[in-house]
GROMACS .gro file of N, CA and C in nm:
model
  252
    1MET      N    1   0.384  -0.436  -0.766
    1MET     CA    2   0.402  -0.452  -0.634
    1MET      C    3   0.292  -0.418  -0.525
    2VAL      N    4   0.249  -0.285  -0.553
    2VAL     CA    5   0.139  -0.226  -0.470
    2VAL      C    6   0.003  -0.312  -0.486
    3ALA      N    7  -0.018  -0.348  -0.599
    3ALA     CA    8  -0.161  -0.431  -0.613
    3ALA      C    9  -0.148  -0.559  -0.535
    4ARG      N   10  -0.026  -0.631  -0.553
    4ARG     CA   11  -0.003  -0.757  -0.477
    4ARG      C   12  -0.013  -0.745  -0.337
    5ARG      N   13   0.064  -0.655  -0.295
    5ARG     CA   14   0.059  -0.623  -0.139
    5ARG      C   15  -0.070  -0.574  -0.083
    6THR      N   16  -0.143  -0.488  -0.150
    6THR     CA   17  -0.256  -0.444  -0.110
    6THR      C   18  -0.362  -0.556  -0.104
    7ARG      N   19  -0.359  -0.631  -0.219
    7ARG     CA   20  -0.457  -0.753  -0.206
    7ARG      C   21  -0.413  -0.848  -0.082
    8GLU      N   22  -0.292  -0.882  -0.077
    8GLU     CA   23  -0.260  -0.962   0.065
    8GLU      C   24  -0.304  -0.900   0.183
    9LEU      N   25  -0.288  -0.781   0.189
    9LEU     CA   26  -0.342  -0.700   0.322
    9LEU      C   27  -0.478  -0.703   0.343
   10MET      N   28  -0.547  -0.688   0.231
   10MET     CA   29  -0.702  -0.691   0.221
   10MET      C   30  -0.750  -0.832   0.290
   11ASP      N   31  -0.688  -0.924   0.229
   11ASP     CA   32  -0.723  -1.069   0.260
   11ASP      C   33  -0.702  -1.087   0.390
   12ALA      N   34  -0.577  -1.040   0.445
   12ALA     CA   35  -0.544  -1.065   0.579
   12ALA      C   36  -0.615  -0.981   0.687
   13ARG      N   37  -0.679  -0.878   0.652
   13ARG     CA   38  -0.769  -0.786   0.741
   13ARG      C   39  -0.920  -0.810   0.719
   14GLY      N   40  -0.965  -0.916   0.646
   14GLY     CA   41  -1.086  -0.939   0.618
   14GLY      C   42  -1.173  -0.822   0.537
   15LEU      N   43  -1.075  -0.751   0.437
   15LEU     CA   44  -1.131  -0.635   0.352
   15LEU      C   45  -1.145  -0.712   0.206
   16GLY      N   46  -1.217  -0.807   0.197
   16GLY     CA   47  -1.223  -0.897   0.067
   16GLY      C   48  -1.249  -0.841  -0.034
   17THR      N   49  -1.322  -0.710  -0.050
   17THR     CA   50  -1.399  -0.672  -0.179
   17THR      C   51  -1.322  -0.523  -0.198
   18ILE      N   52  -1.338  -0.509  -0.317
   18ILE     CA   53  -1.298  -0.374  -0.355
   18ILE      C   54  -1.398  -0.242  -0.309
   19ARG      N   55  -1.529  -0.282  -0.295
   19ARG     CA   56  -1.620  -0.193  -0.232
   19ARG      C   57  -1.566  -0.170  -0.079
   20THR      N   58  -1.554  -0.274   0.000
   20THR     CA   59  -1.520  -0.272   0.130
   20THR      C   60  -1.376  -0.207   0.161
   21LEU      N   61  -1.289  -0.216   0.065
   21LEU     CA   62  -1.159  -0.118   0.105
   21LEU      C   63  -1.194   0.011   0.068
   22ALA      N   64  -1.253   0.025  -0.061
   22ALA     CA   65  -1.277   0.171  -0.120
   22ALA      C   66  -1.360   0.251  -0.024
   23ASP      N   67  -1.438   0.183   0.052
   23ASP     CA   68  -1.540   0.258   0.155
   23ASP      C   69  -1.462   0.283   0.288
   24ALA      N   70  -1.371   0.188   0.326
   24ALA     CA   71  -1.290   0.232   0.436
   24ALA      C   72  -1.189   0.329   0.411
   25ALA      N   73  -1.147   0.327   0.297
   25ALA     CA   74  -1.027   0.429   0.260
   25ALA      C   75  -1.087   0.565   0.208
   26GLY      N   76  -1.196   0.577   0.181
   26GLY     CA   77  -1.278   0.688   0.144
   26GLY      C   78  -1.232   0.729  -0.020
   27LEU      N   79  -1.204   0.612  -0.082
   27LEU     CA   80  -1.176   0.642  -0.209
   27LEU      C   81  -1.284   0.562  -0.309
   28GLY      N   82  -1.277   0.615  -0.433
   28GLY     CA   83  -1.369   0.551  -0.537
   28GLY      C   84  -1.342   0.410  -0.563
   29ARG      N   85  -1.453   0.329  -0.589
   29ARG     CA   86  -1.422   0.190  -0.615
   29ARG      C   87  -1.333   0.175  -0.772
   30GLY      N   88  -1.350   0.268  -0.852
   30GLY     CA   89  -1.284   0.269  -0.965
   30GLY      C   90  -1.131   0.273  -0.941
   31THR      N   91  -1.108   0.368  -0.846
   31THR     CA   92  -0.944   0.398  -0.807
   31THR      C   93  -0.894   0.277  -0.748
   32VAL      N   94  -0.962   0.222  -0.645
   32VAL     CA   95  -0.916   0.091  -0.609
   32VAL      C   96  -0.906  -0.032  -0.684
   33SER      N   97  -1.012  -0.037  -0.789
   33SER     CA   98  -1.000  -0.159  -0.890
   33SER      C   99  -0.889  -0.137  -0.970
   34ASP      N  100  -0.837  -0.025  -1.019
   34ASP     CA  101  -0.724   0.031  -1.101
   34ASP      C  102  -0.609  -0.020  -1.030
   35ILE      N  103  -0.598   0.033  -0.900
   35ILE     CA  104  -0.469  -0.022  -0.816
   35ILE      C  105  -0.451  -0.167  -0.824
   36LEU      N  106  -0.535  -0.232  -0.795
   36LEU     CA  107  -0.541  -0.376  -0.781
   36LEU      C  108  -0.518  -0.451  -0.894
   37ALA      N  109  -0.568  -0.392  -0.997
   37ALA     CA  110  -0.542  -0.438  -1.155
   37ALA      C  111  -0.396  -0.418  -1.189
   38GLY      N  112  -0.328  -0.305  -1.125
   38GLY     CA  113  -0.211  -0.272  -1.163
   38GLY      C  114  -0.196  -0.185  -1.281
   39THR      N  115  -0.312  -0.115  -1.310
   39THR     CA  116  -0.338  -0.029  -1.428
   39THR      C  117  -0.321   0.122  -1.388
   40SER      N  118  -0.299   0.143  -1.270
   40SER     CA  119  -0.285   0.282  -1.222
   40SER      C  120  -0.189   0.260  -1.094
   41ASP      N  121  -0.107   0.383  -1.070
   41ASP     CA  122  -0.017   0.385  -0.979
   41ASP      C  123  -0.080   0.482  -0.875
   42PRO      N  124  -0.083   0.454  -0.755
   42PRO     CA  125  -0.172   0.544  -0.644
   42PRO      C  126  -0.068   0.665  -0.632
   43THR      N  127  -0.149   0.776  -0.596
   43THR     CA  128  -0.082   0.890  -0.560
   43THR      C  129  -0.044   0.865  -0.405
   44LEU      N  130   0.040   0.977  -0.351
   44LEU     CA  131   0.069   0.983  -0.224
   44LEU      C  132  -0.038   0.976  -0.134
   45SER      N  133  -0.139   1.057  -0.154
   45SER     CA  134  -0.267   1.070  -0.081
   45SER      C  135  -0.345   0.928  -0.089
   46THR      N  136  -0.358   0.868  -0.206
   46THR     CA  137  -0.434   0.753  -0.201
   46THR      C  138  -0.350   0.652  -0.124
   47MET      N  139  -0.220   0.625  -0.128
   47MET     CA  140  -0.157   0.549  -0.050
   47MET      C  141  -0.168   0.572   0.097
   48LEU      N  142  -0.174   0.688   0.149
   48LEU     CA  143  -0.205   0.738   0.293
   48LEU      C  144  -0.338   0.680   0.316
   49ALA      N  145  -0.443   0.704   0.231
   49ALA     CA  146  -0.572   0.657   0.252
   49ALA      C  147  -0.590   0.493   0.259
   50LEU      N  148  -0.502   0.426   0.196
   50LEU     CA  149  -0.496   0.278   0.176
   50LEU      C  150  -0.422   0.247   0.324
   51VAL      N  151  -0.324   0.315   0.368
   51VAL     CA  152  -0.246   0.284   0.488
   51VAL      C  153  -0.351   0.271   0.613
   52ARG      N  154  -0.405   0.397   0.606
   52ARG     CA  155  -0.532   0.403   0.713
   52ARG      C  156  -0.615   0.288   0.708
   53ALA      N  157  -0.671   0.266   0.591
   53ALA     CA  158  -0.777   0.170   0.581
   53ALA      C  159  -0.743   0.016   0.616
   54LEU      N  160  -0.590  -0.011   0.579
   54LEU     CA  161  -0.553  -0.132   0.614
   54LEU      C  162  -0.470  -0.142   0.740
   55GLU      N  163  -0.496  -0.020   0.823
   55GLU     CA  164  -0.441  -0.006   0.962
   55GLU      C  165  -0.295  -0.058   0.950
   56LEU      N  166  -0.225   0.006   0.883
   56LEU     CA  167  -0.069   0.015   0.869
   56LEU      C  168  -0.015   0.122   0.946
   57GLY      N  169   0.108   0.111   0.992
   57GLY     CA  170   0.176   0.206   1.064
   57GLY      C  171   0.262   0.297   0.961
   58SER      N  172   0.274   0.259   0.839
   58SER     CA  173   0.350   0.362   0.752
   58SER      C  174   0.328   0.315   0.593
   59ILE      N  175   0.359   0.404   0.517
   59ILE     CA  176   0.354   0.359   0.371
   59ILE      C  177   0.454   0.253   0.345
   60GLU      N  178   0.578   0.259   0.403
   60GLU     CA  179   0.668   0.130   0.371
   60GLU      C  180   0.609   0.012   0.402
   61GLU      N  181   0.513  -0.016   0.493
   61GLU     CA  182   0.440  -0.140   0.516
   61GLU      C  183   0.361  -0.176   0.402
   62LEU      N  184   0.314  -0.071   0.328
   62LEU     CA  185   0.241  -0.100   0.211
   62LEU      C  186   0.330  -0.133   0.087
   63LEU      N  187   0.436  -0.063   0.076
   63LEU     CA  188   0.529  -0.061  -0.029
   63LEU      C  189   0.615  -0.206  -0.031
   64SER      N  190   0.641  -0.260   0.079
   64SER     CA  191   0.737  -0.356   0.086
   64SER      C  192   0.683  -0.487   0.150
   65PRO      N  193   0.696  -0.624   0.109
   65PRO     CA  194   0.676  -0.717   0.190
   65PRO      C  195   0.743  -0.748   0.312
   66LEU      N  196   0.676  -0.793   0.398
   66LEU     CA  197   0.733  -0.811   0.547
   66LEU      C  198   0.873  -0.873   0.523
   67GLY      N  199   0.977  -0.828   0.611
   67GLY     CA  200   1.106  -0.863   0.604
   67GLY      C  201   1.200  -0.832   0.508
   68THR      N  202   1.145  -0.723   0.427
   68THR     CA  203   1.240  -0.656   0.329
   68THR      C  204   1.249  -0.510   0.353
   69SER      N  205   1.333  -0.442   0.300
   69SER     CA  206   1.355  -0.290   0.298
   69SER      C  207   1.312  -0.222   0.192
   70VAL      N  208   1.293  -0.093   0.214
   70VAL     CA  209   1.264  -0.001   0.094
   70VAL      C  210   1.373   0.101   0.112
   71VAL      N  211   1.429   0.106   0.009
   71VAL     CA  212   1.562   0.226  -0.003
   71VAL      C  213   1.500   0.336  -0.076
   72ILE      N  214   1.537   0.455   0.003
   72ILE     CA  215   1.475   0.584  -0.052
   72ILE      C  216   1.597   0.683  -0.082
   73GLY      N  217   1.593   0.747  -0.197
   73GLY     CA  218   1.699   0.864  -0.233
   73GLY      C  219   1.803   0.795  -0.325
   74ALA      N  220   1.890   0.889  -0.364
   74ALA     CA  221   1.987   0.861  -0.462
   74ALA      C  222   2.093   0.770  -0.378
   75PRO      N  223   2.171   0.695  -0.470
   75PRO     CA  224   2.284   0.598  -0.411
   75PRO      C  225   2.356   0.667  -0.303
   76HIS      N  226   2.404   0.789  -0.318
   76HIS     CA  227   2.499   0.856  -0.233
   76HIS      C  228   2.414   0.887  -0.089
   77GLU      N  229   2.296   0.900  -0.101
   77GLU     CA  230   2.216   0.937   0.020
   77GLU      C  231   2.109   0.852   0.074
   78ARG      N  232   2.135   0.728   0.064
   78ARG     CA  233   2.041   0.617   0.085
   78ARG      C  234   1.979   0.612   0.243
   79ILE      N  235   1.854   0.598   0.243
   79ILE     CA  236   1.790   0.583   0.366
   79ILE      C  237   1.722   0.451   0.375
   80ILE      N  238   1.762   0.361   0.444
   80ILE     CA  239   1.696   0.226   0.453
   80ILE      C  240   1.569   0.230   0.549
   81ALA      N  241   1.452   0.212   0.525
   81ALA     CA  242   1.333   0.193   0.609
   81ALA      C  243   1.301   0.056   0.627
   82ARG      N  244   1.306  -0.017   0.739
   82ARG     CA  245   1.262  -0.150   0.745
   82ARG      C  246   1.131  -0.149   0.825
   83PRO      N  247   1.049  -0.243   0.772
   83PRO     CA  248   0.922  -0.265   0.846
   83PRO      C  249   0.914  -0.312   0.992
   84THR      N  250   0.837  -0.250   1.091
   84THR     CA  251   0.839  -0.277   1.232
   84THR      C  252   0.765  -0.400   1.257
   0.00000   0.00000   0.00000
């Protein structure tokens, strides 16, 4: 899901190449390539770098498609974060 969403946001913001996104995020090209290929799960710090490079307001915007929610926590303590 992160791979597809990152690619969508890259295209929407004119960051069409791995190199462009990697440079904007301060990440290695291999790291970005692995994320986009779905062969690597990004760490929290990597996701924060992607959020900044993609000019998002939060990690939730990276993790969930527009119009959906992200549920965080155990079933008895759910917190629902909706994109703004």
